[in-house]
Amino acid sequence: MSLQHSVTDSPAPTVPLSLLDLAQVGPGETVAESLAHSLNLAQYADQHGYSRLWYAEHHNMPAIASAAPAVLIAHMAAHTSRIRLGAGGVMLPNHSPLAIAEQYGTLAELHPSRIDLGLGRAPGGDQAVFHALRRSPAASEHFPGDVVELLRYFSGVGVDGVRATPGSNTNVPLYILGSSLFGAQLAAAVGLPFAFASHFAPQALERAVDIYLRDFRPAELPDGSQSEPYVMAAATVIADDDPDRAAAQLHNAKVQRVRLLFNRGRNLTNAEAEVLLDGPQGAQVDEMLRYAAVGTPDQVREQLASFAAHARADELILAPLAGDRDVWLGTVKHLAPTP
């Protein structure tokens, strides 16, 4: 299913729309300028009906400024009033559950009912990053137990006589992120919502949702009720009144993706990346962006409606991709749930 070329009679998506801000540092931008753009996006999303805004933990990536999601969330929460803010996600193998419980518990105390915590088991970087963080790849093997430990801290039960302060009794909602079947299995086993990273790893989407919905086991919630399955799916989006400009932005994004993934230990030029786009590397990038919704605002809304149905999603998380800042923020404005 390729969203870019689908033509349907689907209406605009009726599921809630949320955003993933990669805090990308564009060509010629400083990190400070990038984060100023992120603040503009957060304030617009806050005022125009988006449900939540998430930031993902990445390390050692000069083009991404979201290495410390909790700090970004604190800043954005202080400059907005309604929208939920959270990590999409914290790469839990990089941290102790207690430290994360204290960080996000503090955020929850400062901004009640507005903080989310999405959790992933990927490293968010390479082997050098693991070493710099004083962690090891083996830490990912403890991910399921670390999730349960976090639940205990946030519920106030604590672990081995240790309580998270702040954090206890904040019941910060947890979301399991995944790009494979493992996340679906874990989310189902512990009765948590599941967010699939189909904006860059679409291959297992259908099977992962099948497993999650089939195997979901309700968990008891703080109010005494039981949790229900909740599927969130991510899609890359570029919307512009000029469809050619939207298509050009997608092409430029593919070039930059090739430069990032296939640099062969050196900085590829745009021209060299263009050549690779015609080969297996380009096919791999095309596959990563299978669920990119690109075109005019009406076309993108139709594509997203089809994608929501295909993914059986209760909520869509949109990842604006355009490198041009006008198109990037324009995409968010064009697709806003409320005018």
C-alpha positions as a printed NumPy array, in Angstrom:
array([[  0.   ,   0.   ,   0.   ],
       [  1.673,   3.197,  -1.182],
       [  0.041,   6.328,   0.15 ],
       [  1.858,   8.544,  -2.29 ],
       [  0.037,   7.084,  -5.28 ],
       [ -3.267,   6.001,  -3.771],
       [ -6.416,   7.674,  -5.057],
       [ -9.463,   7.099,  -2.878],
       [-12.795,   8.618,  -2.028],
       [-11.94 ,   8.519,   1.669],
       [-12.873,  11.498,   3.834],
       [-10.427,  13.255,   6.109],
       [ -9.297,  11.021,   8.992],
       [-11.709,  11.022,  11.919],
       [ -9.212,   9.617,  14.414],
       [ -7.247,  12.044,  16.62 ],
       [ -4.156,  13.541,  15.021],
       [ -0.896,  14.014,  16.887],
       [  2.61 ,  15.071,  15.919],
       [  6.139,  13.742,  16.129],
       [  8.699,  16.547,  15.961],
       [ 12.142,  15.2  ,  15.086],
       [ 13.677,  18.57 ,  16.044],
       [ 15.56 ,  18.447,  12.763],
       [ 18.444,  20.862,  12.287],
       [ 18.14 ,  22.061,   8.714],
       [ 21.02 ,  23.   ,   6.404],
       [ 22.564,  26.243,   7.603],
       [ 20.549,  26.206,  10.847],
       [ 21.931,  26.237,  14.359],
       [ 20.468,  23.995,  17.048],
       [ 19.01 ,  27.074,  18.717],
       [ 17.247,  28.059,  15.493],
       [ 15.926,  24.524,  15.077],
       [ 14.474,  24.509,  18.579],
       [ 12.881,  27.906,  17.988],
       [ 11.063,  26.365,  15.015],
       [ 10.   ,  23.48 ,  17.248],
       [  8.524,  25.939,  19.734],
       [  6.549,  27.624,  16.944],
       [  5.194,  24.23 ,  15.929],
       [  4.275,  23.334,  19.52 ],
       [  2.395,  26.574,  20.055],
       [  0.491,  26.203,  16.792],
       [ -0.387,  22.57 ,  17.541],
       [ -1.524,  23.58 ,  21.029],
       [ -3.978,  26.091,  19.623],
       [ -5.316,  24.049,  16.71 ],
       [ -6.537,  20.729,  18.011],
       [ -3.64 ,  18.288,  17.805],
       [ -3.926,  15.73 ,  20.606],
       [ -0.283,  15.315,  21.549],
       [  3.241,  16.213,  20.499],
       [  6.124,  13.809,  21.01 ],
       [  9.926,  13.997,  20.785],
       [ 12.217,  11.012,  20.19 ],
       [ 15.559,  10.329,  21.825],
       [ 18.388,  10.353,  19.264],
       [ 22.111,  10.573,  19.956],
       [ 25.156,  11.54 ,  17.906],
       [ 23.036,  12.782,  14.994],
       [ 23.999,  16.329,  13.986],
       [ 20.737,  16.792,  12.061],
       [ 18.479,  15.919,  15.033],
       [ 18.328,  17.988,  18.245],
       [ 16.172,  15.737,  20.425],
       [ 18.839,  13.959,  22.471],
       [ 17.161,  15.045,  25.73 ],
       [ 13.369,  14.692,  25.294],
       [ 12.532,  15.539,  28.921],
       [ 14.228,  18.927,  28.572],
       [ 12.369,  19.671,  25.342],
       [  9.075,  18.606,  26.898],
       [  9.608,  20.885,  29.897],
       [ 10.316,  23.861,  27.641],
       [  7.363,  23.228,  25.339],
       [  4.993,  22.571,  28.231],
       [  5.948,  25.889,  29.801],
       [  4.982,  27.693,  26.576],
       [  1.718,  25.831,  25.824],
       [ -1.463,  25.249,  27.787],
       [ -3.478,  22.298,  26.429],
       [ -1.665,  19.804,  24.243],
       [ -0.218,  16.618,  25.726],
       [  3.565,  16.413,  25.463],
       [  5.758,  13.386,  25.719],
       [  8.584,  11.188,  24.584],
       [  8.075,   9.155,  21.489],
       [ 10.149,   7.796,  22.845],
       [ 12.667,   7.408,  25.584],
       [ 15.098,   4.622,  24.673],
       [ 14.839,   2.836,  27.997],
       [ 17.983,   0.667,  27.676],
       [ 19.97 ,   3.916,  27.908],
       [ 18.604,   4.763,  31.365],
       [ 17.672,   3.406,  34.758],
       [ 13.893,   3.174,  35.266],
       [ 14.189,   5.178,  38.493],
       [ 15.855,   8.121,  36.735],
       [ 13.147,   8.168,  34.053],
       [ 10.386,   7.879,  36.669],
       [ 11.835,  10.877,  38.511],
       [ 12.208,  12.953,  35.333],
       [  8.731,  12.312,  33.979],
       [  7.209,  12.333,  37.442],
       [  8.605,  15.834,  37.881],
       [  7.114,  16.875,  34.544],
       [  3.755,  15.385,  35.557],
       [  3.744,  17.32 ,  38.823],
       [  4.56 ,  20.554,  36.971],
       [  2.051,  19.929,  34.151],
       [ -0.725,  17.641,  35.453],
       [ -2.563,  15.451,  32.924],
       [ -0.365,  16.635,  30.061],
       [  2.657,  14.302,  30.11 ],
       [  3.101,  11.059,  28.14 ],
       [  5.96 ,   8.565,  28.235],
       [  6.554,   6.452,  25.154],
       [  9.173,   3.74 ,  25.578],
       [ 11.408,   2.03 ,  23.05 ],
       [ 14.124,  -0.578,  23.371],
       [ 16.333,   0.62 ,  20.498],
       [ 19.576,   2.391,  21.475],
       [ 18.873,   5.657,  19.677],
       [ 22.459,   5.548,  18.42 ],
       [ 25.369,   3.263,  17.55 ],
       [ 27.894,   1.253,  19.553],
       [ 29.939,   4.383,  20.239],
       [ 26.838,   5.976,  21.788],
       [ 26.309,   2.974,  24.048],
       [ 29.893,   3.291,  25.241],
       [ 29.545,   7.038,  25.802],
       [ 26.364,   6.457,  27.824],
       [ 28.142,   3.766,  29.871],
       [ 25.609,   1.212,  28.702],
       [ 25.797,  -2.026,  26.765],
       [ 23.617,  -3.555,  24.032],
       [ 22.682,  -6.24 ,  26.547],
       [ 20.614,  -3.607,  28.388],
       [ 17.836,  -4.065,  25.811],
       [ 17.267,  -7.582,  27.154],
       [ 15.918,  -6.035,  30.356],
       [ 13.365,  -3.871,  28.559],
       [ 10.206,  -5.783,  29.604],
       [ 11.267,  -5.833,  33.247],
       [ 12.229,  -2.17 ,  33.109],
       [  8.748,  -1.287,  31.803],
       [  7.138,  -3.132,  34.726],
       [  9.525,  -1.371,  37.101],
       [  8.448,   2.014,  35.726],
       [  4.802,   1.103,  36.232],
       [  5.554,   0.305,  39.862],
       [  7.333,   3.608,  40.433],
       [  4.536,   5.665,  38.89 ],
       [  1.842,   3.762,  40.802],
       [  3.55 ,   4.508,  44.118],
       [  4.363,   0.868,  44.9  ],
       [  8.079,   1.351,  44.372],
       [ 10.777,  -1.265,  43.896],
       [ 12.809,  -2.898,  46.667],
       [ 11.957,  -0.139,  49.109],
       [ 12.772,   2.66 ,  46.635],
       [ 10.102,   5.18 ,  45.668],
       [ 10.323,   7.728,  42.876],
       [ 10.146,  11.242,  44.291],
       [  8.757,  12.963,  42.284],
       [  6.964,  10.241,  40.369],
       [  5.055,   8.185,  42.913],
       [  1.284,   8.224,  42.342],
       [  1.562,  10.405,  39.217],
       [  0.523,   7.417,  37.068],
       [  2.207,   8.879,  34.008],
       [  0.67 ,   6.969,  31.081],
       [  3.073,   4.63 ,  29.306],
       [  3.051,   3.747,  25.611],
       [  5.09 ,   0.958,  24.054],
       [  6.797,   1.967,  20.811],
       [  7.83 ,  -0.582,  18.244],
       [  8.966,  -1.188,  14.693],
       [  8.786,  -4.992,  14.938],
       [  6.653,  -7.699,  16.519],
       [  8.421,  -7.529,  19.878],
       [  6.848,  -4.222,  20.895],
       [  3.401,  -5.462,  19.924],
       [  3.83 ,  -8.593,  22.033],
       [  5.021,  -6.638,  25.054],
       [  2.307,  -3.964,  24.805],
       [ -0.328,  -6.692,  24.58 ],
       [  1.114,  -8.617,  27.524],
       [  1.105,  -5.625,  29.895],
       [ -2.099,  -4.022,  28.576],
       [ -0.569,  -0.774,  27.342],
       [ -1.213,   1.316,  24.206],
       [  0.983,   0.446,  21.22 ],
       [  2.557,   2.966,  18.832],
       [  4.057,   1.582,  15.631],
       [  6.911,   3.423,  13.889],
       [  5.477,   3.039,  10.401],
       [  6.953,   6.408,   9.399],
       [ 10.336,   4.733,   8.918],
       [  9.874,   0.959,   9.417],
       [  6.603,  -0.056,   7.752],
       [  7.323,  -3.698,   7.004],
       [  5.769,  -5.309,  10.09 ],
       [  2.847,  -2.921,  10.628],
       [ -0.014,  -5.237,   9.698],
       [  1.369,  -8.278,  11.509],
       [  2.272,  -6.269,  14.615],
       [ -1.252,  -4.854,  14.887],
       [ -2.693,  -8.349,  14.383],
       [ -0.627,  -9.695,  17.279],
       [ -1.363,  -6.747,  19.537],
       [ -5.135,  -6.907,  19.069],
       [ -5.241, -10.7  ,  19.295],
       [ -3.122, -11.065,  22.427],
       [ -4.081,  -7.927,  24.375],
       [ -4.566,  -8.575,  28.097],
       [ -6.332,  -5.761,  29.969],
       [ -4.501,  -4.164,  32.867],
       [ -6.074,  -2.488,  35.862],
       [ -6.062,   1.302,  35.637],
       [ -5.677,   3.733,  38.566],
       [ -9.437,   4.433,  38.571],
       [-10.24 ,   0.72 ,  38.934],
       [-11.299,   0.198,  35.311],
       [ -9.404,  -1.942,  32.817],
       [ -7.291,  -0.845,  29.88 ],
       [ -8.417,  -1.451,  26.304],
       [ -6.271,  -1.909,  23.192],
       [ -5.208,   1.346,  21.583],
       [ -3.244,   1.475,  18.323],
       [ -1.243,   4.502,  17.25 ],
       [  0.427,   4.543,  13.822],
       [  2.922,   7.041,  12.458],
       [  3.045,   8.487,   8.953],
       [  5.379,  10.937,   7.275],
       [  3.494,  13.929,   5.858],
       [  4.184,  16.746,   3.405],
       [  1.203,  18.906,   2.427],
       [  1.348,  21.997,   0.228],
       [ -1.043,  23.856,  -2.038],
       [  1.478,  23.208,  -4.826],
       [  1.7  ,  19.412,  -5.302],
       [  4.919,  19.774,  -7.276],
       [  6.562,  21.56 ,  -4.366],
       [  5.375,  18.81 ,  -2.016],
       [  6.819,  16.156,  -4.344],
       [ 10.098,  18.059,  -4.59 ],
       [ 10.327,  18.205,  -0.808],
       [  9.831,  14.447,  -0.631],
       [ 12.596,  13.926,  -3.185],
       [ 14.938,  16.193,  -1.237],
       [ 14.126,  14.274,   1.942],
       [ 15.024,  11.014,   0.203],
       [ 18.368,  12.467,  -0.87 ],
       [ 19.132,  13.471,   2.709],
       [ 18.044,  10.031,   3.964],
       [ 20.49 ,   8.382,   1.547],
       [ 23.261,  10.694,   2.744],
       [ 22.51 ,   9.774,   6.358],
       [ 22.212,   6.018,   5.918],
       [ 24.753,   5.238,   3.212],
       [ 27.582,   7.691,   3.78 ],
       [ 30.223,   4.941,   3.723],
       [ 32.284,   6.728,   6.323],
       [ 32.398,  10.016,   4.431],
       [ 30.108,  12.902,   3.599],
       [ 28.228,  12.132,   0.412],
       [ 27.407,  15.06 ,  -1.829],
       [ 23.836,  15.562,  -2.968],
       [ 24.896,  14.542,  -6.468],
       [ 26.373,  11.267,  -5.186],
       [ 23.216,  10.597,  -3.179],
       [ 21.08 ,  11.256,  -6.26 ],
       [ 22.964,   8.485,  -8.07 ],
       [ 22.342,   6.071,  -5.183],
       [ 18.623,   6.876,  -5.277],
       [ 18.43 ,   4.969,  -8.56 ],
       [ 19.866,   1.815,  -6.995],
       [ 19.137,  -0.57 ,  -4.116],
       [ 19.764,   2.207,  -1.588],
       [ 17.007,   4.271,  -3.139],
       [ 14.665,   1.295,  -3.083],
       [ 15.374,   0.872,   0.616],
       [ 14.571,   4.53 ,   1.283],
       [ 11.387,   4.251,  -0.783],
       [ 10.341,   1.304,   1.364],
       [ 11.056,   3.238,   4.568],
       [  8.72 ,   5.969,   3.304],
       [  5.993,   3.604,   2.094],
       [  3.425,   5.358,   4.263],
       [  4.408,   8.904,   3.364],
       [  1.322,  11.023,   2.649],
       [  2.357,  13.687,   0.154],
       [  0.473,  16.167,  -2.019],
       [ -2.115,  18.884,  -1.639],
       [ -3.845,  19.158,   1.748],
       [ -6.961,  17.403,   0.405],
       [ -4.875,  14.615,  -1.11 ],
       [ -2.928,  14.114,   2.108],
       [ -6.082,  14.034,   4.225],
       [ -7.528,  11.344,   1.927],
       [ -4.309,   9.346,   2.089],
       [ -4.268,   9.568,   5.881],
       [ -7.869,   8.395,   6.105],
       [ -6.952,   5.335,   4.034],
       [ -3.872,   4.73 ,   6.157],
       [ -5.828,   4.97 ,   9.418],
       [ -8.234,   2.317,   8.176],
       [ -5.405,   0.136,   6.875],
       [ -3.496,   0.339,  10.177],
       [ -6.668,  -0.058,  12.292],
       [ -5.376,   2.998,  14.124],
       [ -7.159,   4.724,  16.969],
       [ -4.819,   7.7  ,  16.493],
       [ -2.339,   8.889,  13.872],
       [  1.03 ,  10.421,  14.693],
       [  2.169,  12.677,  11.873],
       [  5.864,  13.309,  11.228],
       [  6.319,  16.447,   9.062],
       [  9.301,  15.793,   6.812],
       [  9.828,  18.811,   4.552],
       [ 13.221,  20.463,   4.793],
       [ 11.769,  23.81 ,   3.725],
       [ 10.547,  25.384,   6.964],
       [  7.593,  27.073,   5.264],
       [  6.38 ,  23.733,   3.909],
       [  7.22 ,  21.978,   7.198],
       [  5.094,  24.274,   9.357],
       [  2.615,  24.722,   6.522],
       [  1.99 ,  20.971,   6.573],
       [  1.032,  21.168,  10.233],
       [ -1.256,  24.122,   9.525],
       [ -2.926,  22.474,   6.517],
       [ -3.709,  19.279,   8.438],
       [ -4.703,  20.873,  11.77 ],
       [ -7.85 ,  19.344,  13.282],
       [ -9.269,  22.799,  14.025],
       [ -8.822,  26.021,  12.003]])
